[in-house]
Coordinates of C-alpha atoms and ligand atoms in Angstrom, one line a residue:
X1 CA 7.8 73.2 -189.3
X2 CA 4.9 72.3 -190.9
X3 CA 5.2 68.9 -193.3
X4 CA 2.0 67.4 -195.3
X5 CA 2.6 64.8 -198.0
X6 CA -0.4 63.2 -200.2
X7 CA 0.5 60.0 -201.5
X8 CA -1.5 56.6 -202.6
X9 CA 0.8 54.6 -199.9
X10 CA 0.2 56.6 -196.5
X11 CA 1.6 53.6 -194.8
X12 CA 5.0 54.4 -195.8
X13 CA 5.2 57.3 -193.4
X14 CA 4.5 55.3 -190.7
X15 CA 8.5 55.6 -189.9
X16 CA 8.5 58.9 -189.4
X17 CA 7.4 57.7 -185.6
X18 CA 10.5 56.3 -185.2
X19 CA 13.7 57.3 -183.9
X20 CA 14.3 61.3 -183.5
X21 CA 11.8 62.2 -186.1
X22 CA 9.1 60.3 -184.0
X23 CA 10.7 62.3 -180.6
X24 CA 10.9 66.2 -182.6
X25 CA 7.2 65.3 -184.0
X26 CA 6.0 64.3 -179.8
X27 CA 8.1 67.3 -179.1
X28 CA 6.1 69.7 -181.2
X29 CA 9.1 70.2 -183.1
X30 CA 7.7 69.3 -186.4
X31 CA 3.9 68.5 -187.2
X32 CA 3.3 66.2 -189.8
X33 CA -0.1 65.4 -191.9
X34 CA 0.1 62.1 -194.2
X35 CA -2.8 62.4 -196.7
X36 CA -4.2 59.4 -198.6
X37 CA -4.8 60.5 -202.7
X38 CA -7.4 58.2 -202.4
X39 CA -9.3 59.9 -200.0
X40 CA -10.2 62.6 -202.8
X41 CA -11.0 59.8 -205.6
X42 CA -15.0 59.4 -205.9
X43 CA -15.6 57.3 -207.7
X44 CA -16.3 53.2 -207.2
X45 CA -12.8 52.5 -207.5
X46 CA -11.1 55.4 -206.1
X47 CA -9.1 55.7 -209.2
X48 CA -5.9 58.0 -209.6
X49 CA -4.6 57.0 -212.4
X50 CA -5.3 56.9 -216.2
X51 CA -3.8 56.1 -219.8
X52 CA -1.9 58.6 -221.0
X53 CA -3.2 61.4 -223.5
X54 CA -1.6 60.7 -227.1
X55 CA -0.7 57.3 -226.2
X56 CA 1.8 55.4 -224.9
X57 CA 2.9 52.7 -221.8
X58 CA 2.4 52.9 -218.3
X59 CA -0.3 55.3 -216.4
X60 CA -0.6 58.8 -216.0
X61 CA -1.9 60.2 -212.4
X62 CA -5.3 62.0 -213.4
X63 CA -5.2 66.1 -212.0
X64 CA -8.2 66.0 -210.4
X65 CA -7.9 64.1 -207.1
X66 CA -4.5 66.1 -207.0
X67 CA -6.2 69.1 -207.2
X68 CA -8.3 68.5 -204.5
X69 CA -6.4 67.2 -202.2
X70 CA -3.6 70.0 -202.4
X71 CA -6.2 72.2 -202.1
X72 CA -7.1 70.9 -198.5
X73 CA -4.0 71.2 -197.9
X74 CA -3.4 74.5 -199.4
X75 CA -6.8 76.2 -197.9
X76 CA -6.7 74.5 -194.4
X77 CA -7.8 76.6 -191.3
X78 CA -4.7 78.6 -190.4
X79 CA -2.9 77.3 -193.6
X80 CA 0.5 79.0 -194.5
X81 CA 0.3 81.2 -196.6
X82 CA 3.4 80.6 -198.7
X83 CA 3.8 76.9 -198.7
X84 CA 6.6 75.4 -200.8
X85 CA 5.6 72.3 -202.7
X86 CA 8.1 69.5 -203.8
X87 CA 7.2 66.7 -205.8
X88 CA 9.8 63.9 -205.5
X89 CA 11.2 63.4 -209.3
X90 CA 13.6 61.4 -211.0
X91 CA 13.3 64.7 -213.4
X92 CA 14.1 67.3 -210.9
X93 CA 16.8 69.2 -209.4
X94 CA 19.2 67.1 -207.2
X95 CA 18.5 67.3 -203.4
X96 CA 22.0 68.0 -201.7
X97 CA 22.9 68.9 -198.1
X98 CA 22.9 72.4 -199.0
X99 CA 18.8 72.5 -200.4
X100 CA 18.6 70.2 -197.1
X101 CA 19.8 73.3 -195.3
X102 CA 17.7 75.5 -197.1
X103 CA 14.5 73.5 -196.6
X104 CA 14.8 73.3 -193.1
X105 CA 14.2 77.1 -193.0
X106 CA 11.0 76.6 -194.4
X107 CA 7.7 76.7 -192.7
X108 CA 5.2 74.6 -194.3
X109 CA 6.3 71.8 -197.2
X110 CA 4.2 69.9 -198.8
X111 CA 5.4 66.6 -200.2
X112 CA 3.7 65.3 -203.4
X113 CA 4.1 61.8 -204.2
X114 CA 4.1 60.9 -207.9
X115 CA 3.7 57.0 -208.9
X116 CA 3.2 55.4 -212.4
X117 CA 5.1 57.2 -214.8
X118 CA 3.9 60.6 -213.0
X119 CA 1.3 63.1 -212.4
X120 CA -0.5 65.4 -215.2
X121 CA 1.3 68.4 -216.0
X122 CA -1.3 70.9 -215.3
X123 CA -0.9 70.0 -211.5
X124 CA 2.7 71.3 -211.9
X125 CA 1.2 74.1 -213.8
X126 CA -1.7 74.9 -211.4
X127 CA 0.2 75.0 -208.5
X128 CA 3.0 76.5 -209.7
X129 CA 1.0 79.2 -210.4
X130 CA -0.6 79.3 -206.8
X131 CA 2.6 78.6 -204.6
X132 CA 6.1 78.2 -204.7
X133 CA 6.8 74.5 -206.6
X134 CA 10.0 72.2 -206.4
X135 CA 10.7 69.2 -208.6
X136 CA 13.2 67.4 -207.0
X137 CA 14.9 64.2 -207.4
X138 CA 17.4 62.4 -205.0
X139 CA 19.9 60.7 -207.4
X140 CA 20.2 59.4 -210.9
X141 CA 18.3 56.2 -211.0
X142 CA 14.4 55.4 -210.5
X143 CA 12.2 54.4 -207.7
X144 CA 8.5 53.1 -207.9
X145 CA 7.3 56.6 -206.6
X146 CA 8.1 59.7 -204.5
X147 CA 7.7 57.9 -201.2
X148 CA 11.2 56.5 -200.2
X149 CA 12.4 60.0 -201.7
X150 CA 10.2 61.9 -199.1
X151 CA 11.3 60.3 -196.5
X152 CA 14.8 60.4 -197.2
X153 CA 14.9 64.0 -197.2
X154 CA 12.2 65.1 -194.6
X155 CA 15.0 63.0 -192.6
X156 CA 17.9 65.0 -194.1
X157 CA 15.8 68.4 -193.7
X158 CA 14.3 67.6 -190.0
X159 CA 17.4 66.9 -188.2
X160 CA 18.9 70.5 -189.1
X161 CA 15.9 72.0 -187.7
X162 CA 17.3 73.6 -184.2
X163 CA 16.4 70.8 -181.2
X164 CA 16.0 68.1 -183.1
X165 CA 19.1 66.6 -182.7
X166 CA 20.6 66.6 -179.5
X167 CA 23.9 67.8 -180.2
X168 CA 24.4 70.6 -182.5
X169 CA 28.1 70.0 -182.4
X170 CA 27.6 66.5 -184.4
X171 CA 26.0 68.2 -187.5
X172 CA 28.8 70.5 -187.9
X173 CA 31.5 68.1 -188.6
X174 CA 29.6 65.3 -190.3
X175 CA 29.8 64.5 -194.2
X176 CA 29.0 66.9 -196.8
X177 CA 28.6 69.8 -194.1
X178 CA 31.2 72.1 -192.5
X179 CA 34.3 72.0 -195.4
X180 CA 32.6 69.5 -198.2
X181 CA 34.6 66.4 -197.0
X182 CA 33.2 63.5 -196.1
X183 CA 33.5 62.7 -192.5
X184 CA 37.1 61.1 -190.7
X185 CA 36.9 57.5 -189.8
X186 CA 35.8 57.6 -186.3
X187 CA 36.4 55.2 -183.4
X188 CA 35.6 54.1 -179.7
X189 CA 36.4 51.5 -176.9
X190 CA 38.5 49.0 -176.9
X191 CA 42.0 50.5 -177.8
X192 CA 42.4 47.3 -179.1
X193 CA 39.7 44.8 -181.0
X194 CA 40.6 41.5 -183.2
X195 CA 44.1 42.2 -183.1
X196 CA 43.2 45.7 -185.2
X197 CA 44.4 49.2 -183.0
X198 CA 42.5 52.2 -182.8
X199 CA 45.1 54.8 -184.5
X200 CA 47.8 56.0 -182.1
X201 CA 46.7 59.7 -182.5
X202 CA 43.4 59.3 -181.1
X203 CA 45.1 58.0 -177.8
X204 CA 48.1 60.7 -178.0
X205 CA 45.5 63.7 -175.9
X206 CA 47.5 66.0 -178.3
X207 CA 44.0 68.0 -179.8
X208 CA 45.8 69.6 -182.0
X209 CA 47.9 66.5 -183.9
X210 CA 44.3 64.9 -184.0
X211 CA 42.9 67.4 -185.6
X212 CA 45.2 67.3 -188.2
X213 CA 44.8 63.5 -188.6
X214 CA 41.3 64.1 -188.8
X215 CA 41.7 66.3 -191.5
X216 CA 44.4 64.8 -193.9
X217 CA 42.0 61.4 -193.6
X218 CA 38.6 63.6 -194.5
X219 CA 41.1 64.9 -197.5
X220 CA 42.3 61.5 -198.2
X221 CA 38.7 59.1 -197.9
X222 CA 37.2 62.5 -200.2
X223 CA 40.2 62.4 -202.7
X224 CA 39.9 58.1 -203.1
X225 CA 36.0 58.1 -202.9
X226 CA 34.3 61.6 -204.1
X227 CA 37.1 63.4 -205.9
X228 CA 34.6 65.7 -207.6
X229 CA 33.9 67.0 -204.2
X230 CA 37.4 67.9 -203.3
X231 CA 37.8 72.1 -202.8
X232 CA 40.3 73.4 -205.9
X233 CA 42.7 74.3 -203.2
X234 CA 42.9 70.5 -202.5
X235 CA 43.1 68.7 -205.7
X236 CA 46.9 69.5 -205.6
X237 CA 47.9 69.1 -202.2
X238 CA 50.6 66.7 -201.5
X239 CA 49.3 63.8 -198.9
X240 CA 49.4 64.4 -195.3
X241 CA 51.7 62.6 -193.1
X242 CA 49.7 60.0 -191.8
X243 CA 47.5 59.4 -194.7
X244 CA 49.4 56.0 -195.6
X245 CA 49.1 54.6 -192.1
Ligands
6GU301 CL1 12.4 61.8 -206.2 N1 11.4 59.8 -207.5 C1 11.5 58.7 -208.2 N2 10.4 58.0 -208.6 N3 12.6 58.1 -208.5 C2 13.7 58.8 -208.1 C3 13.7 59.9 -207.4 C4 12.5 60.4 -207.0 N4 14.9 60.3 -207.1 C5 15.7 59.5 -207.7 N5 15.0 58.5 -208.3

């Protein structure tokens, strides 16, 4: 996959050398081009930002070093040639594990990072008109700009692209993925730690009773925490066996 994201702050995606993005990105993996706004501001100041049209507070991001910069992006040598843009938004759709899922099939996104109090509409507009465009937000309350939000979900979208994580088998039964439960409580060594036991069942070798534990506490920690993400079949159910222990 193919990831560029223009922002004012390149610095920010400095982390994405880290850790397993920083291995799939060495690994060929994923390819990643961070693109300074700036870059296509000419004049003294390098300004991307203006008041806004009718009046009002705050700044508006001015179209035109938006314009060229996407272009660059969007008319590279060898560019894709159906991109899919998102630009991070406390206005757009929510970003869930399922469009995680989704965007992780893509081929090319293109990340563009709003500040102020966001970019002129005839970017959206423009572009909208020349590729596929996302507005997409990653909860309900506001950041500074689109860069936390970018990296948040290129982590969310990277590590479902095949080979990035190691094992395959740990995304299937994580949080939010196979059945919509959030994940069991999970354990290791010692058996035993400040007087505080690792549950019985985990030490019993009986797979099929711990599966069953591992269940009735996804159901449980879903039903205390996240009931809105509890199946219908669920919201009845009487509590397992275990789930006071
Ligand atoms: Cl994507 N951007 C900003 N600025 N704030 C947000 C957001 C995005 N998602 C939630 N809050």
């Amino acid at each position: 996959m193919r990831i560029d994201i223009v922002s004012i702050f390149p610095g920010y995606f400095d982390v994405l050398e880290l850790s397993l993005l920083g291995k799939a990105k060495q690994r060929g993996l994923i390819e990643v081009g961070v693109h300074d706004l700036r870059d296509a501001a000419h004049d003294r100041h390098r300004t991307v930002d203006d008041t806004p049209t009718g009046g009002g507070a705050g700044m508006v991001m001015k179209p035109e070093p938006w314009g060229e910069a996407l272009d660059g992006i969007l008319e590279a040598e060898g560019a894709d040639p159906d991109p899919l843009i998102i630009f991070p938004s406390p206005a757009g759709e929510v970003f869930t594990q399922r469009m995680a899922r989704e965007l992780a099939g893509e081929r090319h996104l293109v990340f563009g990072c709003g500040r102020y109090e966001g970019i002129d509409q005839r970017v959206f507009e423009e572009y909208g008109s020349r590729a596929r465009v996302k507005l997409v937000s990653i909860g309900d309350y506001v950041l500074n700009g689109g860069e936390v939000a970018t990296i948040a979900m290129i982590e969310a979208i990277a590590r479902l692209i095949p080979g990035v994580v190691g094992n395959p088998e740990s995304l299937v039964e994580e949080s939010h993925e196979e059945d919509g439960l959030l994940e069991y409580p999970s354990y290791t060594k010692p058996a035993e730690w400040r007087g505080r036991a690792v549950p019985p069942v985990l030490l019993s070798g009986n797979h099929a009773a711990i599966a069953e534990w591992r269940r009735e506490q996804s159901i449980e920690r879903t039903r205390a925490g996240r009931p809105e993400l509890l199946p219908r079949e669920l919201r009845g159910e009487a509590r397992g066996r275990h789930a006071a222990e």
